[in-house]
GROMACS .gro file of C-alpha atoms in nm:
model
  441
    1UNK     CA    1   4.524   0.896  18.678
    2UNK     CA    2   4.655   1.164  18.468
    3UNK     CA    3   4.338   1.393  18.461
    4UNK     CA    4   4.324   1.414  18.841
    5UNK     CA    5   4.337   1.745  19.081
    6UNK     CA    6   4.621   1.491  19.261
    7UNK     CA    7   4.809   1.458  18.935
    8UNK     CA    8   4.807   1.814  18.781
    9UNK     CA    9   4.893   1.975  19.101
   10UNK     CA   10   5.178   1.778  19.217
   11UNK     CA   11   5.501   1.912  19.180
   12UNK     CA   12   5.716   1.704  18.857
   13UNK     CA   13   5.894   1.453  19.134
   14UNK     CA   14   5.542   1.334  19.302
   15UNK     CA   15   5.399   1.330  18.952
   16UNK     CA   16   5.718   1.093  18.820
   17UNK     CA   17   5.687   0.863  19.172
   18UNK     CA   18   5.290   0.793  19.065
   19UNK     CA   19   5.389   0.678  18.695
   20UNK     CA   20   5.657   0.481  18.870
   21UNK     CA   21   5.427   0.343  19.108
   22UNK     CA   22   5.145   0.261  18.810
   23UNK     CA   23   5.453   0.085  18.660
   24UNK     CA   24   5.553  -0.124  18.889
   25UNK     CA   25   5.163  -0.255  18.928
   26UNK     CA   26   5.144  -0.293  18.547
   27UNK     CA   27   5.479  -0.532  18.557
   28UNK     CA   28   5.368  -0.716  18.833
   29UNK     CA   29   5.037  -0.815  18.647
   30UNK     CA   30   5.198  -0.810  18.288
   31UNK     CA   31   5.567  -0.946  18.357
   32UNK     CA   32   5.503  -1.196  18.564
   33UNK     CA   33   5.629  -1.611  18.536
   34UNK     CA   34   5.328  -1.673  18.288
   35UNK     CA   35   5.456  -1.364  18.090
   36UNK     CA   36   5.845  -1.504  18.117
   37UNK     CA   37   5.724  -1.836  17.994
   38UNK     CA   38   5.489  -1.695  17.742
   39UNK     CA   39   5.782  -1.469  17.594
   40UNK     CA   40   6.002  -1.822  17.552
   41UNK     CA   41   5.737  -1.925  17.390
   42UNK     CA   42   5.687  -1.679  17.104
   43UNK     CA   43   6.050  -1.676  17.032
   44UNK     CA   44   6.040  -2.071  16.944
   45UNK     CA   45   5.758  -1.952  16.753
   46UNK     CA   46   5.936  -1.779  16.528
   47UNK     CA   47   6.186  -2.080  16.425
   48UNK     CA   48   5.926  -2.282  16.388
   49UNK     CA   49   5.888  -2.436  16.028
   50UNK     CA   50   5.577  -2.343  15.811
   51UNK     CA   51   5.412  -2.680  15.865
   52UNK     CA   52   5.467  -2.654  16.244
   53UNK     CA   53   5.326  -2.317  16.261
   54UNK     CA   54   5.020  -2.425  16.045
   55UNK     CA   55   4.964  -2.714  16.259
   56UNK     CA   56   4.983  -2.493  16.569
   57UNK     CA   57   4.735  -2.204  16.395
   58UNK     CA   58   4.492  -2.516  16.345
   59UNK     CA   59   4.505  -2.633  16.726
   60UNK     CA   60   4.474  -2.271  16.852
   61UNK     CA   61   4.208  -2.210  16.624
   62UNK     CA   62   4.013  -2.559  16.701
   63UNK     CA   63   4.052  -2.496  17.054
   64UNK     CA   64   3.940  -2.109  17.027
   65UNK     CA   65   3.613  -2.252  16.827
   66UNK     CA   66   3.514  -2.496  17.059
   67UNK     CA   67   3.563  -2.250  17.358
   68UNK     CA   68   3.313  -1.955  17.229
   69UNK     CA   69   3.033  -2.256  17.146
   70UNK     CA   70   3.068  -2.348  17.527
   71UNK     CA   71   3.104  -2.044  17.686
   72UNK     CA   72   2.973  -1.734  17.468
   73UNK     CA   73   2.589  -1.704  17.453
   74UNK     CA   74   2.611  -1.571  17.063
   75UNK     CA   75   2.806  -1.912  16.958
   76UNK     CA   76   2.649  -2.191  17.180
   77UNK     CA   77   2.377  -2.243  16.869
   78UNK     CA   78   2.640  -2.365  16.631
   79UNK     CA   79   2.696  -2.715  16.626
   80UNK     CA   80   3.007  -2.672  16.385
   81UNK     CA   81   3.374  -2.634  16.429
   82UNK     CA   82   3.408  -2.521  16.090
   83UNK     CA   83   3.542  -2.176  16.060
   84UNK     CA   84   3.317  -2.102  15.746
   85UNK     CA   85   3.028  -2.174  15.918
   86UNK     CA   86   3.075  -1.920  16.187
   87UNK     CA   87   2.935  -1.607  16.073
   88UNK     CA   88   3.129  -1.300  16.018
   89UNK     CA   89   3.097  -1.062  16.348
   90UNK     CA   90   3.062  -0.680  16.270
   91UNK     CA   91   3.111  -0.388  16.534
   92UNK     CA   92   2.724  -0.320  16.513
   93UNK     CA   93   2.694  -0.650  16.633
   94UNK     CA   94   2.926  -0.607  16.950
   95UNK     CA   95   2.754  -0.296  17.009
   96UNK     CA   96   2.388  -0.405  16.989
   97UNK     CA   97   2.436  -0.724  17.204
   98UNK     CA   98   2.820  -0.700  17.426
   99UNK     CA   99   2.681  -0.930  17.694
  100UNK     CA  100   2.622  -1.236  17.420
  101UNK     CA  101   2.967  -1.242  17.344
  102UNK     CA  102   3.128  -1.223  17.742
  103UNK     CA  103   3.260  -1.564  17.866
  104UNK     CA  104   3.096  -1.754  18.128
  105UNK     CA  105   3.352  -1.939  18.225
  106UNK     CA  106   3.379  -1.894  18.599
  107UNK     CA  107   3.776  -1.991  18.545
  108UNK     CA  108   3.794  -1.641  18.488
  109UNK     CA  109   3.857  -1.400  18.820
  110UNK     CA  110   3.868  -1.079  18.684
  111UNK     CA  111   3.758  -0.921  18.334
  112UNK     CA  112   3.962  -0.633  18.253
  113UNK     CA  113   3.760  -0.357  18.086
  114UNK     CA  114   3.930  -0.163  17.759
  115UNK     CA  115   3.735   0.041  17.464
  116UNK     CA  116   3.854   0.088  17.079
  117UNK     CA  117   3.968   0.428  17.006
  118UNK     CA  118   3.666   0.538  16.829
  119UNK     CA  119   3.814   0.717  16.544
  120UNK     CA  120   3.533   0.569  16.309
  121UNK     CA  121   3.238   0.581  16.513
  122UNK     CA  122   3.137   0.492  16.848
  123UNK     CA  123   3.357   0.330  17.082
  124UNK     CA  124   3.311  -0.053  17.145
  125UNK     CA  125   3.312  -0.142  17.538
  126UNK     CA  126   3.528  -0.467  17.556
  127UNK     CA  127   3.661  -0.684  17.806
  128UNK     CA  128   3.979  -0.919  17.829
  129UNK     CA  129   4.078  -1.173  18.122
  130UNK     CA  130   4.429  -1.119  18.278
  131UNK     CA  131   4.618  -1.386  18.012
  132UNK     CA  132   4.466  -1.178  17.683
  133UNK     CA  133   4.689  -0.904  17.837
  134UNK     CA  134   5.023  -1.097  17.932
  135UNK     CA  135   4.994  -1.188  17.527
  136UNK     CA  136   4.996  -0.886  17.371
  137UNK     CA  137   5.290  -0.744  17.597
  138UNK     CA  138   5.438  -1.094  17.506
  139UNK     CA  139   5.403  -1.018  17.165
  140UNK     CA  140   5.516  -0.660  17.137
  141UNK     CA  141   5.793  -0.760  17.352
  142UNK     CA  142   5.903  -1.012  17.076
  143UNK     CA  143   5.844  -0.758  16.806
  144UNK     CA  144   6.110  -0.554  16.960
  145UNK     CA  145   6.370  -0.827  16.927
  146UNK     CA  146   6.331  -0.818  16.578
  147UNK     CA  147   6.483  -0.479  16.581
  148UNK     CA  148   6.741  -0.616  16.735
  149UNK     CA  149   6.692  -0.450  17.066
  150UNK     CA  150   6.603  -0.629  17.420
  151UNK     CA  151   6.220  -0.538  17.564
  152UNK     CA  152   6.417  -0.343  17.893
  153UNK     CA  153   6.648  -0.131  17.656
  154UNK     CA  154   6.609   0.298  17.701
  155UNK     CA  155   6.326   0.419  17.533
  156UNK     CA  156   6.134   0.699  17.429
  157UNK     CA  157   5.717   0.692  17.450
  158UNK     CA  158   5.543   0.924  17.225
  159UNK     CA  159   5.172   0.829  17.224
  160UNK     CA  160   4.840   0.907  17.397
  161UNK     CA  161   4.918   0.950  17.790
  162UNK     CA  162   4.809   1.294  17.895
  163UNK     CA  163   5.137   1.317  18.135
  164UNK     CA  164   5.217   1.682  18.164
  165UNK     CA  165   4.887   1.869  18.222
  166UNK     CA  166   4.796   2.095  17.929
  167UNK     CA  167   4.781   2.363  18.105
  168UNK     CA  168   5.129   2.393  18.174
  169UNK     CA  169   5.323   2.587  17.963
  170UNK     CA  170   5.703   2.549  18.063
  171UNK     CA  171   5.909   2.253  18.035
  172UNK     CA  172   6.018   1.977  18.103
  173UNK     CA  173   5.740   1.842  17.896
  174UNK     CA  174   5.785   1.469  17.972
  175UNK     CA  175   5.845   1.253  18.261
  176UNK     CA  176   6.070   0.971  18.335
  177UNK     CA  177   5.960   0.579  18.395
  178UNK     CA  178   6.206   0.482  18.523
  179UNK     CA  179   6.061   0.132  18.592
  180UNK     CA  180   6.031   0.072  18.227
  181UNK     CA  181   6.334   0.260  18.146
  182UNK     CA  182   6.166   0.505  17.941
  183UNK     CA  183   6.099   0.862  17.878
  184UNK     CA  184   5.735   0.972  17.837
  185UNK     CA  185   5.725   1.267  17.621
  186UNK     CA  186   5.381   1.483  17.605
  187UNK     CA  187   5.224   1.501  17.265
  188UNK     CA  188   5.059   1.739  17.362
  189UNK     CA  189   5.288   2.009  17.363
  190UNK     CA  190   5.451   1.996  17.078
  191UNK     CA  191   5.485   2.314  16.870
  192UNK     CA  192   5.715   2.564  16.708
  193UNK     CA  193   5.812   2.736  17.033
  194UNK     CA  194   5.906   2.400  17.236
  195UNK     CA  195   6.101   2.215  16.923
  196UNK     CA  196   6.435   2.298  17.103
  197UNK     CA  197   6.368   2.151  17.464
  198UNK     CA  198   6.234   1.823  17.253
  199UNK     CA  199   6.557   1.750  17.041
  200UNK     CA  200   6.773   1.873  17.339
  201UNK     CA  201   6.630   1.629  17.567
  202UNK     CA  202   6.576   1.337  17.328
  203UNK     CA  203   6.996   1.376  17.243
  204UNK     CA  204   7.083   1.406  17.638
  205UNK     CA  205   6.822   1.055  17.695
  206UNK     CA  206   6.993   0.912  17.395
  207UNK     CA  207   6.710   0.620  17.370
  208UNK     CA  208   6.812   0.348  17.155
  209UNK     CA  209   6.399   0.320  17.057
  210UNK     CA  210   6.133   0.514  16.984
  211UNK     CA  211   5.766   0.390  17.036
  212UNK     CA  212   5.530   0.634  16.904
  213UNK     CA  213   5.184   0.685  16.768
  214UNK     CA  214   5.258   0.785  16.370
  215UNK     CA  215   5.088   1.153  16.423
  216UNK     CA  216   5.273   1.202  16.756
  217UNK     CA  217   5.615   1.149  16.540
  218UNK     CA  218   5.531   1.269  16.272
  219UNK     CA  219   5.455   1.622  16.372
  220UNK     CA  220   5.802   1.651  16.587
  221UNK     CA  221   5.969   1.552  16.242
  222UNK     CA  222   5.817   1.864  16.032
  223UNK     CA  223   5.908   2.086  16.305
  224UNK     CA  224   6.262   1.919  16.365
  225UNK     CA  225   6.298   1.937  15.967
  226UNK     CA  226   6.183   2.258  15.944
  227UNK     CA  227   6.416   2.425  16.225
  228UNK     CA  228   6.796   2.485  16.283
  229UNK     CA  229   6.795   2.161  16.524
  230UNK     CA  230   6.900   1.815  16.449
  231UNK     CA  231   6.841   1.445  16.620
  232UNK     CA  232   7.247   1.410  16.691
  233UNK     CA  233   7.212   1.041  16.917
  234UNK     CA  234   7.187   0.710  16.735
  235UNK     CA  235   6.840   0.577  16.764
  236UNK     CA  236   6.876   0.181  16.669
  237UNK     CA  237   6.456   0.143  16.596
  238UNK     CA  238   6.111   0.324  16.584
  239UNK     CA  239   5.806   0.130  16.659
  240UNK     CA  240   5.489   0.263  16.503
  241UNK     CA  241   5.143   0.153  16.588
  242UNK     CA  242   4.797   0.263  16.633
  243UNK     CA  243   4.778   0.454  16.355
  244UNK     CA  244   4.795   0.460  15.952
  245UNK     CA  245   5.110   0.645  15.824
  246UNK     CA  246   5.192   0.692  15.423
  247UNK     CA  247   5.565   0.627  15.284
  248UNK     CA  248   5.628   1.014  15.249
  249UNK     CA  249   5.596   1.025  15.580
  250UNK     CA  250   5.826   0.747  15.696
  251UNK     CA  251   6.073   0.878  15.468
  252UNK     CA  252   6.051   1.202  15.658
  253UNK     CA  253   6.096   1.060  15.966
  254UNK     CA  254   6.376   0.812  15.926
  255UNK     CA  255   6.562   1.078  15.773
  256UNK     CA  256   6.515   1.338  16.056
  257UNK     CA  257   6.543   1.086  16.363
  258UNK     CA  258   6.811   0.843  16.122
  259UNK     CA  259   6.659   0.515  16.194
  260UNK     CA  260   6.449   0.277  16.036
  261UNK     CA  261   6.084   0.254  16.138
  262UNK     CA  262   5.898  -0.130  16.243
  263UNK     CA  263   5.508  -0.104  16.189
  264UNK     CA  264   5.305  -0.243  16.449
  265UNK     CA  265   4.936  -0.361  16.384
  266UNK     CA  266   4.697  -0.461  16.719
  267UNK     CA  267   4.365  -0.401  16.804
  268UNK     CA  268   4.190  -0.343  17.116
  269UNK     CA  269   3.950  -0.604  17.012
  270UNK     CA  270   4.258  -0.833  17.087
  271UNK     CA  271   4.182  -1.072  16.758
  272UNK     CA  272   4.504  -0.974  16.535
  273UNK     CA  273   4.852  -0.836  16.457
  274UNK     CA  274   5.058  -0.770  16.230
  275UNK     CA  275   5.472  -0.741  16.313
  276UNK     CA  276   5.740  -0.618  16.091
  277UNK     CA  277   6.057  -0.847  16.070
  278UNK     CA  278   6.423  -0.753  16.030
  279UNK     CA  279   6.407  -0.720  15.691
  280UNK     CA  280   6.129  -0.483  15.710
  281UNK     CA  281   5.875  -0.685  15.593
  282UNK     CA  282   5.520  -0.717  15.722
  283UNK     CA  283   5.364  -1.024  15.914
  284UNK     CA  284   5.068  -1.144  16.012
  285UNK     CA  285   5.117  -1.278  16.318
  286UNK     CA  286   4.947  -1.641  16.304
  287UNK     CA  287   4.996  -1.717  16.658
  288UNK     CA  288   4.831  -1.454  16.788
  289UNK     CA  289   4.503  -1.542  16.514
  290UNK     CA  290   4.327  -1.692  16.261
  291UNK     CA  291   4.327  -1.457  15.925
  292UNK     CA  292   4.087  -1.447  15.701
  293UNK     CA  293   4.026  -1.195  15.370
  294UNK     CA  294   3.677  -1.076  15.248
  295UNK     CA  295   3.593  -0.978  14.842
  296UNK     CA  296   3.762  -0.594  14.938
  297UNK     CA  297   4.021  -0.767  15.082
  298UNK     CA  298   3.950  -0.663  15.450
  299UNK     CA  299   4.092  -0.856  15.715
  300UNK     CA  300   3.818  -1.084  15.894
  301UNK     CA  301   4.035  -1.243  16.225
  302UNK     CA  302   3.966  -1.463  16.532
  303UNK     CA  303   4.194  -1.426  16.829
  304UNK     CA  304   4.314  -1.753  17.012
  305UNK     CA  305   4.391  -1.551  17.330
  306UNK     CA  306   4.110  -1.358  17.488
  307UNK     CA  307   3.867  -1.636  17.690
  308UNK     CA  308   3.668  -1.326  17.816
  309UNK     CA  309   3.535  -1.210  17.516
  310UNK     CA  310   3.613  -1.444  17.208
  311UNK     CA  311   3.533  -1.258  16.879
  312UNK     CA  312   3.539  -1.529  16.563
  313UNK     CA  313   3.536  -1.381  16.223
  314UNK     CA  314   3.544  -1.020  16.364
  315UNK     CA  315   3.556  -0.748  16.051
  316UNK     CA  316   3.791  -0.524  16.148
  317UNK     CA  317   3.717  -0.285  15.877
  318UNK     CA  318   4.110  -0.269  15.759
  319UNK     CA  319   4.189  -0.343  15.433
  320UNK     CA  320   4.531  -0.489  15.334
  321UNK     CA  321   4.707  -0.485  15.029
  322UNK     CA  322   4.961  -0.757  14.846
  323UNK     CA  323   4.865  -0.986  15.081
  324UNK     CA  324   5.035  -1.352  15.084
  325UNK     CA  325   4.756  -1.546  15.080
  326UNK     CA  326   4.962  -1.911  14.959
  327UNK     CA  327   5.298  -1.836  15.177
  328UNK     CA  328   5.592  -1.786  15.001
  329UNK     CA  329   5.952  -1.765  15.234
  330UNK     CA  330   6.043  -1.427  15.386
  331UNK     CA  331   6.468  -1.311  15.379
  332UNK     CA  332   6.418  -1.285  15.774
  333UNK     CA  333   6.320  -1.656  15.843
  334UNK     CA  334   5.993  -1.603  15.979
  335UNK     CA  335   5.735  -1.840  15.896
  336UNK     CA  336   5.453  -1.627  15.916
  337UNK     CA  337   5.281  -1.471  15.589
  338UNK     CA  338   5.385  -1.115  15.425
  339UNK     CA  339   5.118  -0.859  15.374
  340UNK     CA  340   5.217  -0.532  15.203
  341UNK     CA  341   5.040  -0.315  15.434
  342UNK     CA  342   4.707  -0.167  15.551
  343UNK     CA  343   4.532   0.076  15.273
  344UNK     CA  344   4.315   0.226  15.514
  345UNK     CA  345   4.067   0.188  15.749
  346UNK     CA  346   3.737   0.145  15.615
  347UNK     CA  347   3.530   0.451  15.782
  348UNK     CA  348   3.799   0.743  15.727
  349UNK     CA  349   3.647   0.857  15.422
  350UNK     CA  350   3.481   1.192  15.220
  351UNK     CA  351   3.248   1.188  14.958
  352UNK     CA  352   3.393   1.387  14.642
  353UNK     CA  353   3.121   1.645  14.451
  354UNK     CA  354   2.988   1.328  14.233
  355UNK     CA  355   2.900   1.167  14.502
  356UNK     CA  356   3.208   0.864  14.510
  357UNK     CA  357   3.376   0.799  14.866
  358UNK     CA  358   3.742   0.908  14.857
  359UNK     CA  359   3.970   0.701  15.132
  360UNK     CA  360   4.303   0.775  15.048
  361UNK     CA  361   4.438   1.125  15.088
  362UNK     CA  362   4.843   1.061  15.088
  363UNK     CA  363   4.849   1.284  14.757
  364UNK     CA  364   4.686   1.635  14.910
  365UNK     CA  365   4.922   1.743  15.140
  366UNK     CA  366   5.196   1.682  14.801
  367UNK     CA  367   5.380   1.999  14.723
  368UNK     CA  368   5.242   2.228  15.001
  369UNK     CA  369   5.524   2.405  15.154
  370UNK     CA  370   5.562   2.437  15.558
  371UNK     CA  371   5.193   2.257  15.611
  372UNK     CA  372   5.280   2.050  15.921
  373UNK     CA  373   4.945   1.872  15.953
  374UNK     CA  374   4.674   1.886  15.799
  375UNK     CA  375   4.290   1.752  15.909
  376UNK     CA  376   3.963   1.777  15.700
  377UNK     CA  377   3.623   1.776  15.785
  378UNK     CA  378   3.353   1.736  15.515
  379UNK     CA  379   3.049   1.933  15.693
  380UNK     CA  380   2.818   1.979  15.389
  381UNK     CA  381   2.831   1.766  15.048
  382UNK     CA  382   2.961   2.059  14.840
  383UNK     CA  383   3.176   2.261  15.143
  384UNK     CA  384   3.561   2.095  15.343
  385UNK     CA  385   3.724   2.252  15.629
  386UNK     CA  386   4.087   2.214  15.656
  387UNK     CA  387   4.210   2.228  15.951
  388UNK     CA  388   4.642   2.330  15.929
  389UNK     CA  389   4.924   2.344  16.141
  390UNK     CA  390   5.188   2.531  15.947
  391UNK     CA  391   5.516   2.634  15.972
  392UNK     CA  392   5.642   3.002  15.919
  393UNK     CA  393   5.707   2.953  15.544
  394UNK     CA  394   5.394   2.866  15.484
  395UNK     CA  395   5.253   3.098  15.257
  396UNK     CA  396   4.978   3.220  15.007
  397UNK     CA  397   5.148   3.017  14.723
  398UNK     CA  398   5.115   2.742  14.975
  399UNK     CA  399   4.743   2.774  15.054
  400UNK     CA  400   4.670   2.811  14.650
  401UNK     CA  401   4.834   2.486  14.601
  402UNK     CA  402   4.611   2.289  14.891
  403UNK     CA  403   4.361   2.379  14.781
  404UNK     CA  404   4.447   2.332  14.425
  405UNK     CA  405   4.470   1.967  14.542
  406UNK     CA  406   4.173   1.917  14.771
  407UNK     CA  407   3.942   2.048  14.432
  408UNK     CA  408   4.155   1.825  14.195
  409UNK     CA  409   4.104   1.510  14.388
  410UNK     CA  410   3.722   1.572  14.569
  411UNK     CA  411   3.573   1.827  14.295
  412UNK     CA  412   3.613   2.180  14.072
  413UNK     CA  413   3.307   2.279  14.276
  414UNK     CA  414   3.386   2.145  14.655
  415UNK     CA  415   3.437   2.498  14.876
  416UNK     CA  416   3.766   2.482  15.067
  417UNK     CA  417   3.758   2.644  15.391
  418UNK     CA  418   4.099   2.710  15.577
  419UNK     CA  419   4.139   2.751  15.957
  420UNK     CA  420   4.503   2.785  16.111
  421UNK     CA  421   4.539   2.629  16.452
  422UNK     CA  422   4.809   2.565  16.681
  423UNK     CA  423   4.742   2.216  16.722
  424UNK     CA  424   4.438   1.977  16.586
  425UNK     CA  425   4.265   1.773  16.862
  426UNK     CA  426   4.327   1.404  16.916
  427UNK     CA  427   4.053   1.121  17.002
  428UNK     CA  428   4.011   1.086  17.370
  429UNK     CA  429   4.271   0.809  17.303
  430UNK     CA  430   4.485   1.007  17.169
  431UNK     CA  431   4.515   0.913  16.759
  432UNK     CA  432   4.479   1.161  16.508
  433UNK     CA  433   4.204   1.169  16.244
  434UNK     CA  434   4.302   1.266  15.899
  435UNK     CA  435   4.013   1.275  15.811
  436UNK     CA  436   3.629   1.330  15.990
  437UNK     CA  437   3.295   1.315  15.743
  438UNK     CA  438   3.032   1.495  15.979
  439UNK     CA  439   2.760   1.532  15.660
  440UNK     CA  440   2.408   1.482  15.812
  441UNK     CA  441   2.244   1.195  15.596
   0.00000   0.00000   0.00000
């Protein structure tokens, strides 16, 4: 909707009535009775004991199995309902062969189309039925409780939707849904010379959360941190998702917006998350999936809820860390296992000058005054472009030290090349890529 000729050339008001009017289809299809029940649901969930929960994770699991051998073309050949003897599903696999892994069941009316973001490679074409959808609002909804907030209190969205047209150039830069009682900020437009509009508007909305890509967030907290203006309204939670984000940068932004940040994990494959509880912990969220951990410690998971397109064993290519594989009790209650966090996603990597993949890059922006963002691009073995948004004190000194840590971490003899740019592109859905390896092999 957003990159029509009808959308970028009505005026603001007609603009705001078709986001209101995309709402209100969205909530009939996502917030209906199933949805209400469904929500009940996955707040007994969460009082459930440990043996209760494991008991359910079992059923959904059995159920799940026995489902994808009778309706999915690439599991009707197994005549177990062992997990183990599933085998583990890779992207290629989804790629090569989508059709063997679409339901038949003709219970299913409608298949709802969806695509990963792509950030690693090519985008997978997926498909969901109608209940797949109702659970992972269900389930986001409930992760907002556990800031403490209700699902219909104000909020702020900071993510992908293209919702004031880049080509224009004056505020306001955001639109209001009113429907889900939320303020949809552009991304897009987010720079130096709008900073101003952005923190007087956010402290005149006064939301009491913040949903955001990390990125998005990010970049509005250098620039707030780096001007004159300050976040004066109490924001009660920030819900991140979608993207990887290192501590420095959650320091930096519950310091500028003065609230704590929740992590969200979900993928558009629809076969795990990952929730953060009150204590700020990190869950895995075993009635949503099945979890399982490879030798590298990468998280292999089978959704319960998608009937269109059941994925069992599916590699999602993240790696977790401190992961609590035997279940020991969390402060918050929950019964659902800890994990320490996501290391990275296996994909975003470079090669250093001997030749050994680097995948975390935390440490290079370290000690680099007024760099805002930073993206690189390995286009030859020996030769880096950095792509920088910077902020007016960022200086020679500054570009000597970058690059002082891009050689000390990838190699003495790996060229650094720097380009200054107003902004660094996004994916088409909108996520930032810290880092892009375009070597030809």
């Amino acid at each position: 909707m957003y990159k029509s000729k009808l959308y970028k050339k009505a005026p603001v008001l007609i603009q705001e009535l078709l986001i209101n009017i995309k709402a209100l289809i969205y909530k009939a299809l996502r917030e209906n009775y199933l949805y209400k029940n469904r929500f009940k649901e996955l707040l007994k969930n969460a009082q459930l004991s440990r043996e209760e929960l494991t008991a359910l994770n079992k059923k959904l699991l059995t159920e799940q199995l026995d489902y994808a051998k009778k309706h999915c073309d690439f599991y009707q050949s197994i005549n177990s309902s062992k997990i183990e003897d599933f085998p583990v599903i890779l992207k290629d696999n989804i790629r090569e062969m989508p059709s063997r892994f679409i339901s038949n069941d003709k219970n299913i009316k409608y298949f709802f189309k969806s695509q990963t973001g792509g950030t690693t490679g090519k985008p997978l074409q997926l498909k969901a039925n109608l209940m797949a959808i109702i659970e992972d609002h269900a389930q986001s909804a409930r992760q907002i409780t556990w800031t403490g907030l209700k699902p219909t209190d104000r909020k702020l969205w900071l993510r992908a939707d293209l919702i004031v047209p880049l080509e224009q150039s004056n505020t306001p830069f955001w639109r209001r849904n009113i429907v889900d009682n939320m303020l949809m900020m552009s991304v897009y437009h987010i720079n130096a010379n709008t900073i101003a509009q952005y923190v007087d508007k956010i402290n005149s909305y006064k939301p009491q959360l913040i949903q955001a890509y990390p990125s998005s967030i990010c970049l509005l907290a250098h620039l707030i941190d780096a001007s004159e203006h300050k976040i004066e309204t109490p924001i009660n939670a920030i819900i991140l998702s979608s993207e990887s984000f290192t501590k420095e940068e959650t320091a930096l932004i519950e310091r500028v917006f003065n609230s704590k940040i929740y992590s969200w994990y979900g993928l558009s494959e629809r076969v795990a998350t990952v929730g953060t509880c009150s204590k700020g912990y990190q869950h895995l969220i075993e009635d949503y999936g099945f979890y399982e951990f490879d030798q590298n410690n990468q998280l292999l998971a089978t959704g319960f809820h998608n009937k269109a397109m059941p994925l069992i064993r599916y590699n999602t290519g993240d790696e977790f860390i401190d992961i609590d594989l035997n279940y020991s009790p969390c402060l918050c209650g929950l019964p659902f296992k800890k994990v320490g966090g996501i290391k990275g996603r296996a994909g975003d990597y470079l090669v250093a000058s001997n030749g050994n993949k680097v995948t975390i890059f935390n440490h290079i922006p370290k000690d680099v005054t007024g760099l805002i963002e930073l993206q690189l691009e390995q286009i030859h073995k020996l030769k880096l472009i950095a792509k920088v948004v910077v902020g007016s004190n960022f200086s020679m000194t500054s570009k000597a030290q970058l690059v002082k840590n891009v050689k000390h971490y990838l190699g003495q003899d790996m060229e650094v090349e720097l380009i200054t740019v107003d902004r660094i592109p996004r994916t088409k859905s909108g996520k930032f890529r810290q880092v892009i390896y375009s070597v030809e092999p």
